[in-house]
XYZ file of C-alpha atoms in Angstrom:
280
model
C -4.160 -13.177 7.853
C -4.447 -9.672 7.123
C -5.067 -7.632 10.196
C -8.817 -7.993 10.543
C -11.166 -5.763 12.265
C -13.204 -7.226 15.013
C -15.910 -4.740 15.460
C -19.482 -6.032 14.646
C -20.723 -3.050 12.696
C -19.037 -1.844 9.493
C -17.092 1.344 10.059
C -17.128 4.426 8.203
C -14.943 4.306 5.081
C -11.918 6.421 6.255
C -8.572 6.926 4.818
C -7.012 3.873 3.232
C -8.035 4.778 -0.229
C -10.086 8.064 -0.195
C -10.144 9.682 -3.733
C -8.145 6.972 -5.105
C -8.895 7.893 -8.882
C -7.344 11.166 -8.129
C -4.161 10.021 -6.588
C -1.933 9.555 -9.676
C -2.966 12.672 -11.306
C -2.943 14.797 -8.107
C 0.633 13.689 -7.409
C 1.856 14.198 -10.579
C 0.153 17.357 -11.231
C 0.897 18.950 -7.759
C 3.793 17.035 -6.065
C 4.008 17.865 -2.324
C 7.557 18.938 -2.529
C 9.915 19.895 -4.935
C 13.303 19.606 -3.898
C 16.553 19.470 -5.955
C 18.826 18.323 -3.058
C 19.126 14.908 -2.305
C 20.494 13.551 0.999
C 23.793 11.372 1.336
C 21.530 8.413 1.635
C 19.615 9.173 -0.974
C 22.262 9.666 -3.391
C 24.357 6.441 -2.301
C 21.386 3.858 -2.195
C 19.660 2.366 -5.055
C 16.147 3.566 -5.235
C 13.535 1.519 -4.328
C 12.162 1.426 -8.297
C 15.258 -0.535 -8.928
C 14.615 -4.063 -9.754
C 16.178 -5.821 -6.949
C 14.834 -3.076 -4.191
C 11.209 -3.297 -5.454
C 11.117 -6.867 -5.044
C 12.073 -6.505 -1.418
C 9.338 -3.724 -1.094
C 6.837 -6.245 -2.613
C 7.941 -9.088 -0.149
C 7.963 -6.451 2.969
C 4.399 -5.521 2.045
C 3.324 -8.980 1.487
C 4.728 -10.151 4.731
C 2.162 -7.598 6.401
C -0.752 -8.015 4.194
C -0.711 -11.703 3.451
C 1.446 -13.264 5.935
C 3.856 -14.247 3.142
C 6.775 -13.187 1.370
C 5.264 -14.693 -2.013
C 3.823 -11.871 -3.191
C 3.035 -13.252 -6.513
C 0.878 -15.810 -5.064
C -1.569 -13.040 -4.007
C -2.903 -12.047 -7.555
C -5.571 -14.763 -6.891
C -6.264 -13.510 -3.185
C -9.727 -12.297 -2.122
C -11.692 -11.804 0.742
C -13.930 -9.338 2.895
C -11.785 -8.667 5.831
C -14.655 -7.014 7.904
C -13.233 -3.417 7.629
C -15.849 -1.778 5.809
C -14.262 -1.606 2.664
C -16.140 -4.647 1.050
C -13.749 -7.067 -0.718
C -10.058 -6.861 -0.382
C -8.102 -8.771 -3.260
C -4.921 -8.776 -5.282
C -1.293 -7.952 -4.613
C -2.109 -4.736 -2.972
C -5.432 -5.024 -1.345
C -7.453 -3.457 -4.158
C -10.903 -3.001 -2.405
C -14.632 -3.165 -3.957
C -15.755 -0.116 -1.566
C -12.804 2.280 -2.137
C -12.580 2.668 -6.209
C -9.182 1.114 -6.761
C -10.580 -2.360 -7.502
C -12.996 -0.641 -10.001
C -10.377 1.282 -11.805
C -8.272 -2.046 -11.825
C -11.078 -4.068 -13.385
C -11.831 -1.111 -15.865
C -8.331 -1.100 -16.953
C -8.453 -4.940 -17.403
C -11.435 -4.677 -19.521
C -10.227 -1.911 -21.580
C -7.180 -4.086 -22.429
C -9.193 -7.436 -22.760
C -12.814 -6.987 -23.460
C -15.317 -9.674 -22.194
C -12.969 -10.953 -19.450
C -14.495 -12.773 -16.950
C -14.852 -9.808 -14.450
C -16.006 -7.277 -17.012
C -19.567 -8.270 -16.275
C -19.006 -6.751 -12.728
C -18.149 -3.301 -13.778
C -21.873 -1.941 -13.073
C -22.067 -3.636 -9.696
C -18.414 -2.456 -8.764
C -19.599 1.300 -9.644
C -22.757 0.844 -7.463
C -21.019 -0.568 -4.470
C -18.115 2.043 -4.752
C -18.192 3.771 -1.239
C -19.660 1.099 0.494
C -19.244 -2.350 1.962
C -21.942 -3.718 0.185
C -21.411 -7.140 -1.940
C -24.580 -6.238 -4.184
C -24.034 -7.561 -7.407
C -20.935 -9.286 -6.718
C -22.011 -12.437 -4.711
C -21.998 -15.229 -4.950
C -19.718 -15.806 -7.985
C -17.142 -12.802 -7.969
C -14.670 -14.309 -5.533
C -14.467 -17.492 -7.888
C -14.255 -15.327 -11.145
C -11.693 -13.132 -9.757
C -9.396 -16.229 -8.698
C -10.184 -17.481 -12.287
C -8.984 -14.067 -13.647
C -5.830 -14.164 -11.500
C -4.430 -17.110 -13.635
C -4.400 -14.668 -16.765
C -1.085 -12.825 -17.274
C -2.979 -9.858 -18.642
C -4.909 -9.492 -15.430
C -1.542 -9.912 -13.509
C -0.039 -7.220 -15.312
C -3.119 -4.975 -14.965
C -2.680 -5.405 -10.921
C 1.142 -4.588 -11.342
C 0.294 -1.646 -13.650
C -2.382 -0.068 -11.001
C -0.157 -0.665 -8.017
C 2.574 1.288 -9.643
C 0.608 4.088 -10.906
C -1.628 4.689 -7.511
C 0.886 3.589 -4.837
C 4.282 2.585 -5.766
C 5.317 5.581 -8.101
C 3.663 8.211 -6.335
C 5.473 7.151 -3.155
C 9.002 6.751 -4.448
C 8.428 10.019 -6.004
C 7.835 12.107 -2.929
C 10.537 9.972 -0.972
C 13.144 11.129 -3.588
C 11.707 14.837 -3.538
C 12.286 14.586 0.192
C 15.865 13.427 -0.250
C 15.085 10.057 1.307
C 17.068 6.580 0.931
C 15.541 3.460 -0.138
C 14.224 2.826 3.418
C 12.668 6.130 3.603
C 11.015 5.506 0.101
C 9.499 2.121 1.490
C 8.296 3.801 4.640
C 6.194 6.052 2.239
C 5.157 3.399 0.088
C 3.910 1.114 2.927
C 2.146 4.171 4.333
C 0.185 4.971 1.187
C -0.677 1.405 0.462
C -2.553 1.112 3.902
C -3.798 4.737 4.128
C -4.221 6.034 0.768
C -3.678 9.843 -0.149
C -6.928 11.544 0.214
C -7.641 14.510 2.416
C -8.608 12.768 5.720
C -6.431 13.224 8.572
C -4.902 9.501 8.427
C -4.031 9.854 4.806
C -0.317 9.441 3.614
C -0.030 13.229 2.832
C -1.292 14.354 6.397
C 0.781 11.661 8.206
C 3.587 13.299 5.996
C 2.412 16.747 7.070
C 2.507 15.857 10.997
C 5.871 14.514 10.665
C 7.200 17.781 8.951
C 5.737 19.749 11.919
C 8.436 17.526 14.055
C 11.419 17.435 11.906
C 12.690 18.314 8.473
C 13.489 15.796 5.968
C 17.090 15.753 4.145
C 15.957 17.784 1.134
C 15.104 20.599 3.755
C 18.378 20.168 5.589
C 17.222 17.820 8.187
C 18.708 14.383 9.648
C 17.179 11.604 7.768
C 16.873 9.080 10.720
C 15.351 11.809 12.915
C 12.841 12.500 10.394
C 11.953 8.981 9.665
C 11.314 8.688 13.291
C 8.918 11.402 13.145
C 7.214 10.008 10.209
C 6.914 6.383 11.620
C 5.492 8.026 14.914
C 2.967 10.109 12.576
C 2.147 6.690 11.130
C 1.689 4.631 14.312
C -0.877 7.619 15.291
C -2.619 7.060 12.079
C -2.896 3.404 12.258
C -4.407 3.765 15.805
C -7.274 5.874 14.658
C -8.844 2.801 12.912
C -9.412 -0.721 14.668
C -8.655 -2.744 11.451
C -5.132 -1.141 11.600
C -4.401 -0.931 15.216
C -1.822 -3.360 15.304
C 1.505 -1.450 14.675
C 3.937 -4.372 14.313
C 4.506 -3.533 10.512
C 6.044 -0.313 11.984
C 7.472 -1.635 15.416
C 9.232 -4.808 14.667
C 9.784 -4.006 10.907
C 10.489 -0.660 9.656
C 11.940 0.642 12.916
C 14.231 -2.270 13.185
C 15.858 -1.427 9.876
C 15.929 2.248 11.128
C 17.698 1.295 14.348
C 20.280 -0.696 12.486
C 20.918 2.524 10.335
C 19.808 0.491 7.164
C 18.817 3.306 5.151
C 19.578 1.541 1.932
C 17.435 -1.239 2.685
C 20.229 -3.671 2.061
C 19.935 -7.312 2.793
C 19.927 -9.380 4.794
C 16.775 -8.397 6.711
C 15.053 -9.751 9.620
C 11.833 -8.545 10.779
C 8.505 -9.800 12.639
C 5.050 -8.594 11.748
C 2.167 -9.792 14.049
C 4.414 -12.048 15.824
C 5.859 -14.173 12.692
C 9.527 -13.824 11.714
C 10.780 -13.246 8.075
C 14.063 -13.134 6.551
C 15.393 -12.086 3.083
C 19.049 -13.164 2.543
């Protein structure tokens, strides 16, 4: 299961996907840091955007988000996990209350008009910013699972994941001179927190880290900086009940960092929420 909030009243939607429609454009238009110099780790590691490393990244995120390494089985995933963001669905947790699900269904409809989800676009526009299911129930989950059998919808999920989350995270990681592990820590953070202006967004997690340590691109030590970033990430996670379990940092990312595995090389062994995982 995903990390589900146990509070009775839905919280105010905070950081995970604030201003999602602007993320891809804002990162491309105004990158947080322009740095020509890469660290030794960044220059010697394969980037997270290489095929083998990207597959590892998808499995790592899926272990935390879906308690499974089979991330491709998550195209059909959909449920309301009680975190105030409405339905959460798909390979990266697109949410009906935060704009990224709307963008995804719009992309799918642009590519394949008349698809089974197209009729929900007005409702998705209406519920954006809320946890409401108005206009979605009772058949939206069933229709989502039906759409997930369509390779065109699977590709749309892949493309939106890359545009909104993966590509911006890897780009910023490389600009900061980080190796594969560092690029992944950025990706996992932006998946959970989004990149809005609120204090727990990715950019502000990074800003907190920069107040404590310099990244390699600014002459700092990579391990020291990544520890500072993960400290800031844990702080952000603890600000929101639905994300307050920090094991995806404590018993996953810090395990790799303590071992000096800055290139995220296999084999990898880690735990999330007490469950053990292995990639050979």
